[in-house]
């Protein structure tokens, strides 16, 4: 069927043309986007919908055509849970004196909490079909939503660069294993990286940028491919270490904790495990907006969180306990195990698997959020692909290896931004679940009308800001002030609960809320 359309014609689905076909135009939105140099925007938006709040990436997704089934959600967690950073955190618990059953209990408690929180967040995406910045409009207002969107996006884009750098370090090991003659390229330094370091970083940076340029569907497919690879790789490493240790492992170190100190450490570890996912809990709707049902969300989360996390904990126990049994030391990360593999072929396979893993984690946890943030800030200029390129460029120009090597940046900047996520989560969840009881007027999320349900005061819900501010201050103090180190792991929870309580106290709990379906303004899931 030809894409050529005359004025007033409709496409094969009965919709009006997306743009006004000019004499030099084709009528095809994809072609027009290239020719005009800007995203294709519907010529005739539904009544009341503002082009400053709506584009095809921010619009709700239709029920028909959603592809993020339970397996897709499971593979998100199959990748993210087994990230190198998580292994470093979990193995650190073994070094701090927790034994096998204490580690399993800590992760079970953390997994249960995460399962509940992620379902609450995930259901919002499945029901409304909108990404996190648009979800934020419900509680913060159509313009106030930029506050949580920017905070979440800033945290993510910094970690995108850092994780790409960490993956590039593994790629350097791989390159030198295959071509030792390239070692001289790793001896110089330019802006903090050697020539080989720059090559490794830019290769992985480009690979991720290309994957994202094909949209959320390509990310889903990559995660589906990477998930089984990672699970098999980690299981193989654990079996290899178990054999190397003579078929038995140490179940704890010589400095094992007991009594009250042990229980405090268990609960701290469970809380910290949730804090690690504080970013993802907030914008999980970016993925579940493509889920066909709540059942898909629950099943994907069940196998991906409690079941997968207990498998993860078992791998940690075997890797740590086996190494401790062998020489009385505790490894810091699975990369220590990989680097010790004597066979070059197996070393190459393991390095490839770790690179696949880190890219998968980066795409889901650190690339999607800034893309939607930028699209939300500039809906008439940035579509998903362009926002992805801008995010990637930002992740490059900040020279993330310098951020990673600066404890002050990690603790005070990224740690401080991370502490703000709890209050944001508290306000958004309290507003949606406790105040509105899930009733959302989806078309009004895209309306600039002063009478719109989410217009509030000039587009900002001051009560949400008022509730979140003191909670954020408390969370920041607990997270960053050394005197509160012992309870810093609970800062996310304190901030979330405090913000939710304050918000409910100052809000009108007797107000009437409307539930209006977004299907009339929805677009078919293309990402």
Coordinates of C-alpha atoms in Angstrom, one line a residue:
X1 CA 0.0 0.0 0.0
X2 CA 1.3 3.4 -0.9
X3 CA 2.1 5.9 1.9
X4 CA 1.1 8.8 -0.4
X5 CA -2.0 10.5 1.0
X6 CA -3.9 13.5 0.1
X7 CA -5.3 16.1 2.4
X8 CA -8.0 14.8 4.6
X9 CA -7.2 11.1 3.8
X10 CA -6.7 8.4 6.4
X11 CA -4.3 5.6 6.8
X12 CA -5.1 1.9 6.7
X13 CA -6.1 2.0 10.4
X14 CA -8.6 4.9 9.8
X15 CA -6.4 7.5 11.5
X16 CA -5.8 11.0 9.9
X17 CA -2.3 11.7 8.6
X18 CA 0.3 12.4 11.3
X19 CA 1.6 15.5 9.6
X20 CA 0.4 17.9 7.0
X21 CA 1.7 16.6 3.6
X22 CA 3.4 19.5 2.0
X23 CA 4.1 19.7 -1.8
X24 CA 7.6 18.2 -1.2
X25 CA 6.3 15.8 1.5
X26 CA 5.6 12.1 1.3
X27 CA 3.0 11.8 4.0
X28 CA 5.1 9.1 5.7
X29 CA 5.9 10.3 9.3
X30 CA 9.2 8.5 9.4
X31 CA 10.3 10.2 6.2
X32 CA 9.0 13.5 7.2
X33 CA 10.9 13.3 10.5
X34 CA 14.2 12.9 8.6
X35 CA 13.3 15.7 6.0
X36 CA 12.1 18.2 8.6
X37 CA 14.9 17.3 11.1
X38 CA 12.4 17.0 14.0
X39 CA 10.1 14.4 15.5
X40 CA 6.9 13.7 13.7
X41 CA 4.1 15.2 15.8
X42 CA 0.4 14.5 15.1
X43 CA -1.2 17.3 13.1
X44 CA -4.5 17.1 14.9
X45 CA -4.0 16.1 18.6
X46 CA -7.1 15.0 20.5
X47 CA -9.1 17.9 22.0
X48 CA -7.4 19.3 25.1
X49 CA -4.0 17.6 24.5
X50 CA -1.0 19.9 24.5
X51 CA 2.0 19.3 22.2
X52 CA 4.2 20.5 25.0
X53 CA 3.1 17.5 27.1
X54 CA 2.5 14.8 24.4
X55 CA 4.4 12.9 21.8
X56 CA 4.4 9.3 20.7
X57 CA 7.0 8.2 23.3
X58 CA 5.1 9.8 26.2
X59 CA 1.6 8.8 25.1
X60 CA -0.1 5.9 26.8
X61 CA 0.3 2.5 25.0
X62 CA -2.6 0.7 23.7
X63 CA -3.6 -2.6 25.3
X64 CA -3.2 -4.4 22.0
X65 CA 0.3 -5.1 21.0
X66 CA 2.1 -5.0 24.3
X67 CA 5.0 -7.4 24.4
X68 CA 6.5 -7.3 27.9
X69 CA 5.2 -10.6 29.1
X70 CA 6.3 -12.4 32.3
X71 CA 9.5 -13.8 30.7
X72 CA 10.6 -10.3 29.5
X73 CA 10.2 -8.9 33.0
X74 CA 11.9 -12.0 34.5
X75 CA 15.0 -11.4 32.3
X76 CA 15.2 -7.8 33.4
X77 CA 15.9 -9.2 36.9
X78 CA 18.0 -12.1 35.6
X79 CA 20.4 -9.5 34.4
X80 CA 20.1 -6.7 36.9
X81 CA 20.3 -8.9 40.1
X82 CA 23.5 -10.5 38.8
X83 CA 25.3 -7.3 38.1
X84 CA 28.9 -7.0 39.2
X85 CA 28.1 -4.2 41.6
X86 CA 25.6 -6.4 43.4
X87 CA 28.0 -9.3 43.6
X88 CA 30.6 -6.9 45.2
X89 CA 28.0 -5.8 47.7
X90 CA 26.8 -9.3 48.5
X91 CA 30.3 -10.8 48.8
X92 CA 31.2 -7.9 51.1
X93 CA 28.6 -9.3 53.5
X94 CA 30.6 -12.5 53.8
X95 CA 33.7 -10.5 54.5
X96 CA 31.9 -8.5 57.2
X97 CA 31.0 -11.6 59.1
X98 CA 27.7 -12.9 57.8
X99 CA 27.6 -16.7 57.1
X100 CA 25.6 -18.6 54.6
X101 CA 22.2 -18.8 56.3
X102 CA 22.4 -15.1 57.4
X103 CA 23.1 -14.0 53.8
X104 CA 20.2 -16.1 52.5
X105 CA 17.9 -14.6 55.2
X106 CA 19.0 -11.0 54.4
X107 CA 18.3 -11.5 50.7
X108 CA 15.0 -13.2 51.4
X109 CA 13.8 -10.3 53.5
X110 CA 15.0 -7.8 50.9
X111 CA 13.4 -9.8 48.1
X112 CA 10.1 -9.9 49.8
X113 CA 10.1 -6.1 50.3
X114 CA 11.2 -5.5 46.7
X115 CA 8.6 -7.9 45.3
X116 CA 5.8 -5.9 47.1
X117 CA 7.2 -2.4 46.1
X118 CA 7.9 -3.4 42.5
X119 CA 4.4 -4.7 42.1
X120 CA 2.9 -1.5 43.4
X121 CA 5.1 0.5 41.0
X122 CA 4.7 -1.9 38.1
X123 CA 0.9 -2.0 38.3
X124 CA 0.8 1.8 37.8
X125 CA 2.7 1.4 34.5
X126 CA 0.5 -1.5 33.4
X127 CA -2.8 0.3 34.2
X128 CA -1.9 3.6 32.7
X129 CA 0.5 2.7 29.9
X130 CA 2.6 5.8 30.6
X131 CA 6.3 6.2 31.4
X132 CA 7.6 7.5 34.8
X133 CA 7.8 11.2 34.0
X134 CA 4.1 11.1 33.0
X135 CA 3.2 9.0 36.1
X136 CA 4.9 11.8 38.1
X137 CA 2.4 14.3 36.8
X138 CA -0.4 12.7 38.8
X139 CA 1.1 13.7 42.1
X140 CA 3.4 16.6 41.2
X141 CA 1.5 18.3 38.4
X142 CA 2.1 18.5 34.7
X143 CA 5.1 20.8 35.2
X144 CA 6.1 19.8 38.7
X145 CA 6.7 16.3 37.4
X146 CA 10.0 17.6 35.9
X147 CA 11.4 17.6 39.5
X148 CA 11.3 13.8 40.0
X149 CA 12.1 13.2 36.3
X150 CA 15.3 15.2 36.4
X151 CA 16.5 13.7 39.7
X152 CA 15.9 10.2 38.4
X153 CA 17.5 11.0 35.0
X154 CA 20.6 12.6 36.6
X155 CA 21.3 9.6 38.8
X156 CA 20.8 7.3 35.8
X157 CA 22.9 9.1 33.2
X158 CA 25.9 9.3 35.6
X159 CA 25.7 5.6 36.4
X160 CA 25.3 4.8 32.7
X161 CA 28.7 6.3 32.1
X162 CA 30.2 4.6 35.1
X163 CA 28.9 1.1 34.3
X164 CA 30.1 1.5 30.7
X165 CA 33.5 2.3 32.1
X166 CA 33.4 -0.8 34.3
X167 CA 32.4 -3.0 31.4
X168 CA 35.3 -1.5 29.3
X169 CA 37.7 -2.6 32.0
X170 CA 36.6 -6.2 31.4
X171 CA 36.9 -5.7 27.6
X172 CA 40.5 -4.5 28.1
X173 CA 41.2 -7.8 29.9
X174 CA 39.6 -9.7 27.0
X175 CA 41.6 -7.8 24.4
X176 CA 44.9 -8.3 26.1
X177 CA 44.2 -12.0 26.6
X178 CA 43.6 -12.3 22.8
X179 CA 46.3 -9.9 21.6
X180 CA 49.0 -9.4 24.2
X181 CA 51.0 -7.4 21.7
X182 CA 48.6 -4.5 22.3
X183 CA 49.8 -4.1 25.8
X184 CA 51.8 -0.9 24.9
X185 CA 48.4 0.8 24.1
X186 CA 47.5 0.4 27.8
X187 CA 50.5 2.4 29.2
X188 CA 49.7 6.0 28.2
X189 CA 47.0 8.3 29.5
X190 CA 44.7 10.9 27.9
X191 CA 42.0 12.5 30.1
X192 CA 42.3 9.6 32.5
X193 CA 42.2 6.7 30.1
X194 CA 44.9 4.8 28.1
X195 CA 44.5 4.4 24.3
X196 CA 43.2 0.9 24.8
X197 CA 40.9 2.2 27.6
X198 CA 39.4 4.7 25.2
X199 CA 39.0 2.1 22.5
X200 CA 37.3 -0.3 24.9
X201 CA 35.0 2.4 26.3
X202 CA 34.0 3.9 23.0
X203 CA 33.2 0.4 21.5
X204 CA 30.8 -0.4 24.3
X205 CA 29.4 3.1 24.4
X206 CA 28.6 2.8 20.7
X207 CA 27.1 -0.7 21.0
X208 CA 24.7 0.5 23.7
X209 CA 23.8 3.6 21.7
X210 CA 23.0 1.5 18.6
X211 CA 20.8 -0.9 20.7
X212 CA 18.9 1.9 22.3
X213 CA 18.4 3.6 18.9
X214 CA 16.0 0.8 17.9
X215 CA 13.8 1.4 20.9
X216 CA 12.4 -0.5 23.9
X217 CA 11.6 -3.5 21.8
X218 CA 15.2 -4.0 21.0
X219 CA 16.1 -3.6 24.6
X220 CA 13.5 -6.3 25.5
X221 CA 15.1 -8.7 23.0
X222 CA 18.6 -8.0 24.2
X223 CA 17.5 -8.6 27.9
X224 CA 15.8 -11.8 26.8
X225 CA 19.0 -13.0 25.1
X226 CA 21.3 -11.9 27.9
X227 CA 19.3 -13.3 30.9
X228 CA 20.0 -17.1 30.2
X229 CA 23.6 -16.3 29.3
X230 CA 24.2 -14.7 32.6
X231 CA 22.4 -17.3 34.7
X232 CA 24.4 -20.2 33.0
X233 CA 27.7 -18.3 33.3
X234 CA 27.3 -17.6 37.0
X235 CA 26.2 -21.2 37.7
X236 CA 29.2 -22.4 35.8
X237 CA 31.6 -20.2 37.8
X238 CA 30.1 -21.4 41.0
X239 CA 30.4 -25.1 40.0
X240 CA 34.0 -24.5 38.8
X241 CA 34.9 -22.9 42.2
X242 CA 33.2 -25.7 44.1
X243 CA 35.3 -28.3 42.3
X244 CA 38.4 -26.2 42.8
X245 CA 37.7 -26.1 46.5
X246 CA 37.6 -29.9 46.6
X247 CA 33.8 -30.3 46.7
X248 CA 33.1 -28.3 49.9
X249 CA 33.1 -24.7 51.0
X250 CA 33.5 -22.6 54.1
X251 CA 30.1 -21.6 55.4
X252 CA 31.4 -18.5 57.3
X253 CA 34.7 -16.7 58.0
X254 CA 36.6 -16.8 61.3
X255 CA 35.1 -13.4 62.2
X256 CA 31.5 -14.5 62.0
X257 CA 29.0 -12.2 63.8
X258 CA 26.7 -13.5 66.5
X259 CA 23.9 -12.2 68.7
X260 CA 22.4 -8.7 68.4
X261 CA 25.2 -7.5 66.1
X262 CA 24.4 -10.3 63.7
X263 CA 20.7 -9.5 63.5
X264 CA 21.3 -5.8 63.1
X265 CA 23.7 -6.6 60.2
X266 CA 21.1 -8.9 58.6
X267 CA 18.3 -6.2 58.7
X268 CA 20.8 -3.5 57.5
X269 CA 21.8 -5.7 54.6
X270 CA 18.1 -6.4 53.6
X271 CA 17.4 -2.6 53.8
X272 CA 20.5 -1.8 51.7
X273 CA 19.4 -4.3 49.1
X274 CA 16.2 -2.4 48.7
X275 CA 18.0 0.9 48.6
X276 CA 20.2 -0.4 45.7
X277 CA 16.9 -0.8 43.8
X278 CA 15.5 2.6 44.9
X279 CA 16.1 4.0 41.4
X280 CA 14.4 1.0 39.7
X281 CA 11.5 0.9 42.0
X282 CA 10.7 4.5 41.1
X283 CA 10.6 4.1 37.3
X284 CA 9.7 0.4 36.9
X285 CA 6.6 1.6 35.0
X286 CA 8.9 2.5 32.1
X287 CA 8.9 -1.2 31.4
X288 CA 5.6 -2.4 32.7
X289 CA 3.7 0.1 30.5
X290 CA 4.4 -2.5 27.9
X291 CA 3.0 -5.4 30.0
X292 CA -0.3 -6.9 28.8
X293 CA -1.6 -7.7 32.3
X294 CA -0.9 -7.4 36.0
X295 CA -0.5 -11.2 36.0
X296 CA 2.5 -10.8 33.7
X297 CA 4.0 -8.2 36.2
X298 CA 3.5 -10.5 39.2
X299 CA 4.8 -13.6 37.6
X300 CA 7.8 -11.9 36.1
X301 CA 8.6 -10.2 39.5
X302 CA 8.1 -13.5 41.4
X303 CA 10.6 -15.5 39.4
X304 CA 12.8 -12.5 38.9
X305 CA 12.9 -11.2 42.5
X306 CA 12.5 -13.8 45.3
X307 CA 13.4 -16.9 43.3
X308 CA 16.2 -15.3 41.3
X309 CA 17.6 -13.5 44.3
X310 CA 17.9 -16.6 46.4
X311 CA 19.7 -18.2 43.4
X312 CA 22.0 -15.2 43.4
X313 CA 22.6 -15.5 47.2
X314 CA 23.5 -19.2 46.7
X315 CA 26.0 -18.3 44.0
X316 CA 27.5 -15.6 46.3
X317 CA 27.9 -18.2 49.1
X318 CA 29.6 -20.8 46.9
X319 CA 32.0 -18.3 45.3
X320 CA 32.9 -16.7 48.6
X321 CA 33.0 -19.9 50.6
X322 CA 35.0 -21.8 48.0
X323 CA 37.7 -19.1 47.8
X324 CA 37.9 -18.8 51.6
X325 CA 38.2 -22.6 51.8
X326 CA 41.1 -22.5 49.2
X327 CA 43.3 -19.8 50.7
X328 CA 41.5 -18.0 53.5
X329 CA 40.8 -14.9 51.5
X330 CA 37.5 -13.4 50.3
X331 CA 37.1 -12.4 46.7
X332 CA 35.7 -8.9 45.9
X333 CA 33.8 -9.7 42.7
X334 CA 33.3 -12.5 40.1
X335 CA 35.9 -10.7 38.0
X336 CA 38.5 -12.0 40.5
X337 CA 37.3 -15.5 39.7
X338 CA 37.3 -14.8 35.9
X339 CA 40.9 -13.4 36.1
X340 CA 42.1 -16.6 37.8
X341 CA 40.8 -18.9 35.0
X342 CA 43.9 -20.6 33.6
X343 CA 42.3 -21.5 30.2
X344 CA 42.4 -18.6 27.6
X345 CA 39.3 -19.9 25.8
X346 CA 37.2 -20.1 29.0
X347 CA 38.6 -16.7 30.1
X348 CA 37.4 -15.2 26.8
X349 CA 33.9 -16.8 27.2
X350 CA 33.6 -15.6 30.8
X351 CA 34.7 -12.0 29.9
X352 CA 32.2 -11.9 27.1
X353 CA 29.5 -13.0 29.4
X354 CA 30.4 -10.3 32.0
X355 CA 30.4 -7.7 29.2
X356 CA 27.0 -8.9 28.0
X357 CA 25.8 -8.7 31.6
X358 CA 27.0 -5.2 32.2
X359 CA 25.5 -3.9 29.0
X360 CA 22.2 -5.5 29.8
X361 CA 22.2 -3.9 33.3
X362 CA 23.1 -0.5 31.9
X363 CA 20.4 -0.5 29.3
X364 CA 17.6 -1.2 31.7
X365 CA 18.7 0.6 34.8
X366 CA 20.6 3.6 33.5
X367 CA 19.8 4.3 29.9
X368 CA 16.0 4.2 29.7
X369 CA 15.3 6.7 32.5
X370 CA 17.3 9.7 31.1
X371 CA 15.8 9.0 27.7
X372 CA 12.3 9.5 29.0
X373 CA 13.4 12.4 31.1
X374 CA 14.8 14.3 28.0
X375 CA 11.8 13.4 25.9
X376 CA 9.6 14.7 28.7
X377 CA 11.5 18.0 28.9
X378 CA 11.6 18.5 25.1
X379 CA 8.7 16.5 23.7
X380 CA 8.5 18.5 20.4
X381 CA 12.2 18.0 19.7
X382 CA 13.4 14.7 21.2
X383 CA 11.9 11.3 20.3
X384 CA 13.2 8.1 21.9
X385 CA 16.1 7.7 19.5
X386 CA 17.4 11.3 19.7
X387 CA 17.0 11.4 23.5
X388 CA 19.0 8.2 23.6
X389 CA 21.9 9.8 21.6
X390 CA 21.8 12.9 23.8
X391 CA 21.9 10.7 27.0
X392 CA 24.8 8.7 25.6
X393 CA 26.8 11.9 24.7
X394 CA 26.2 13.2 28.3
X395 CA 27.4 9.9 29.7
X396 CA 30.6 10.3 27.6
X397 CA 31.5 14.0 28.2
X398 CA 31.2 13.7 32.0
X399 CA 34.3 11.4 31.8
X400 CA 32.6 8.9 34.1
X401 CA 35.9 7.1 35.2
X402 CA 36.8 10.3 37.0
X403 CA 33.5 10.2 38.8
X404 CA 33.9 6.6 39.7
X405 CA 37.4 7.2 41.1
X406 CA 36.2 10.1 43.3
X407 CA 34.7 8.9 46.6
X408 CA 33.3 12.4 47.2
X409 CA 31.3 12.3 44.0
X410 CA 30.0 8.8 44.7
X411 CA 29.0 9.5 48.3
X412 CA 27.8 13.1 48.3
X413 CA 26.5 13.7 44.7
X414 CA 25.2 10.3 43.6
X415 CA 24.5 9.2 47.1
X416 CA 22.7 12.4 47.9
X417 CA 20.6 12.2 44.7
X418 CA 19.8 8.5 45.5
X419 CA 18.6 9.5 49.0
X420 CA 16.0 11.8 47.3
X421 CA 14.4 8.9 45.5
X422 CA 12.8 7.6 48.7
X423 CA 10.7 10.8 49.3
X424 CA 9.7 10.9 45.7
X425 CA 8.5 7.3 45.8
X426 CA 6.6 8.0 49.0
X427 CA 4.7 10.9 47.6
X428 CA 3.9 9.2 44.3
X429 CA 2.7 6.0 45.9
X430 CA 0.7 7.7 48.6
X431 CA -1.0 9.9 46.0
X432 CA -1.8 7.0 43.6
X433 CA -2.7 4.2 45.9
X434 CA -3.9 5.8 49.2
X435 CA -5.4 9.1 48.1
X436 CA -6.8 8.4 44.6
X437 CA -7.3 4.7 45.0
X438 CA -5.8 4.2 41.5
X439 CA -8.3 6.6 39.8
X440 CA -6.4 8.5 37.1
X441 CA -7.8 10.8 34.4
X442 CA -5.2 9.9 31.8
X443 CA -6.1 12.4 29.1
X444 CA -5.7 15.2 31.6
X445 CA -2.1 14.2 32.1
X446 CA -1.5 15.8 28.8
X447 CA -3.6 18.9 29.3
X448 CA -2.4 22.5 30.0
X449 CA -5.9 23.7 30.8
X450 CA -6.2 25.5 34.2
X451 CA -9.2 23.3 34.8
X452 CA -7.2 20.1 34.2
X453 CA -7.1 17.6 37.1
X454 CA -3.3 17.9 37.3
X455 CA -3.0 21.7 36.7
X456 CA -2.8 22.4 40.5
X457 CA -1.1 25.8 40.9
X458 CA 0.5 26.7 37.6
X459 CA 1.1 23.1 36.9
X460 CA 2.8 22.3 40.2
X461 CA 1.3 20.5 43.2
X462 CA 2.8 22.5 46.0
X463 CA 1.6 19.9 48.6
X464 CA 3.7 17.2 47.0
X465 CA 6.8 19.5 47.1
X466 CA 5.9 20.5 50.7
X467 CA 5.7 16.9 51.8
X468 CA 8.8 15.8 49.9
X469 CA 11.1 18.6 51.1
X470 CA 11.4 17.8 54.8
X471 CA 11.5 14.1 54.1
X472 CA 14.3 14.7 51.6
X473 CA 16.3 16.7 54.2
X474 CA 16.0 13.9 56.8
X475 CA 16.9 11.3 54.2
X476 CA 20.0 13.3 53.1
X477 CA 21.1 13.8 56.7
X478 CA 20.8 10.1 57.5
X479 CA 22.6 9.1 54.2
X480 CA 25.4 11.6 54.2
X481 CA 26.3 12.7 57.8
X482 CA 28.9 10.3 59.3
X483 CA 27.3 10.4 62.7
X484 CA 24.3 8.4 61.2
X485 CA 26.4 5.8 59.4
X486 CA 24.9 3.0 61.5
X487 CA 21.4 3.8 60.2
X488 CA 22.3 5.3 56.8
X489 CA 21.0 2.1 55.1
X490 CA 17.5 2.9 56.2
X491 CA 17.5 6.5 54.8
X492 CA 15.4 5.5 51.7
X493 CA 12.7 3.9 53.9
X494 CA 12.6 6.8 56.3
X495 CA 12.4 9.3 53.5
X496 CA 9.6 7.4 51.7
X497 CA 7.5 6.8 54.8
X498 CA 7.9 10.4 56.1
X499 CA 7.0 11.9 52.8
X500 CA 3.9 9.7 52.4
X501 CA 2.7 10.5 55.9
X502 CA 3.1 14.2 55.5
X503 CA 1.5 14.2 52.1
X504 CA -1.6 12.3 53.3
X505 CA -1.9 14.7 56.3
X506 CA -1.9 17.9 54.2
X507 CA -3.9 16.5 51.3
X508 CA -7.7 16.6 50.9
X509 CA -8.6 12.9 51.5
X510 CA -12.2 13.5 50.7
X511 CA -11.7 14.9 47.3
X512 CA -13.4 13.3 44.3
X513 CA -11.1 11.8 41.6
X514 CA -12.1 10.7 38.1
X515 CA -11.0 7.5 36.3
X516 CA -10.8 8.3 32.6
X517 CA -9.3 5.7 30.2
X518 CA -6.3 6.7 28.0
X519 CA -7.1 4.4 25.1
X520 CA -8.5 7.2 22.9
X521 CA -5.2 9.0 22.9
X522 CA -3.0 5.9 23.1
X523 CA -0.5 4.8 20.5
X524 CA 0.5 1.2 19.6
X525 CA 3.6 0.1 21.5
X526 CA 6.4 0.7 19.1
X527 CA 9.2 0.7 21.7

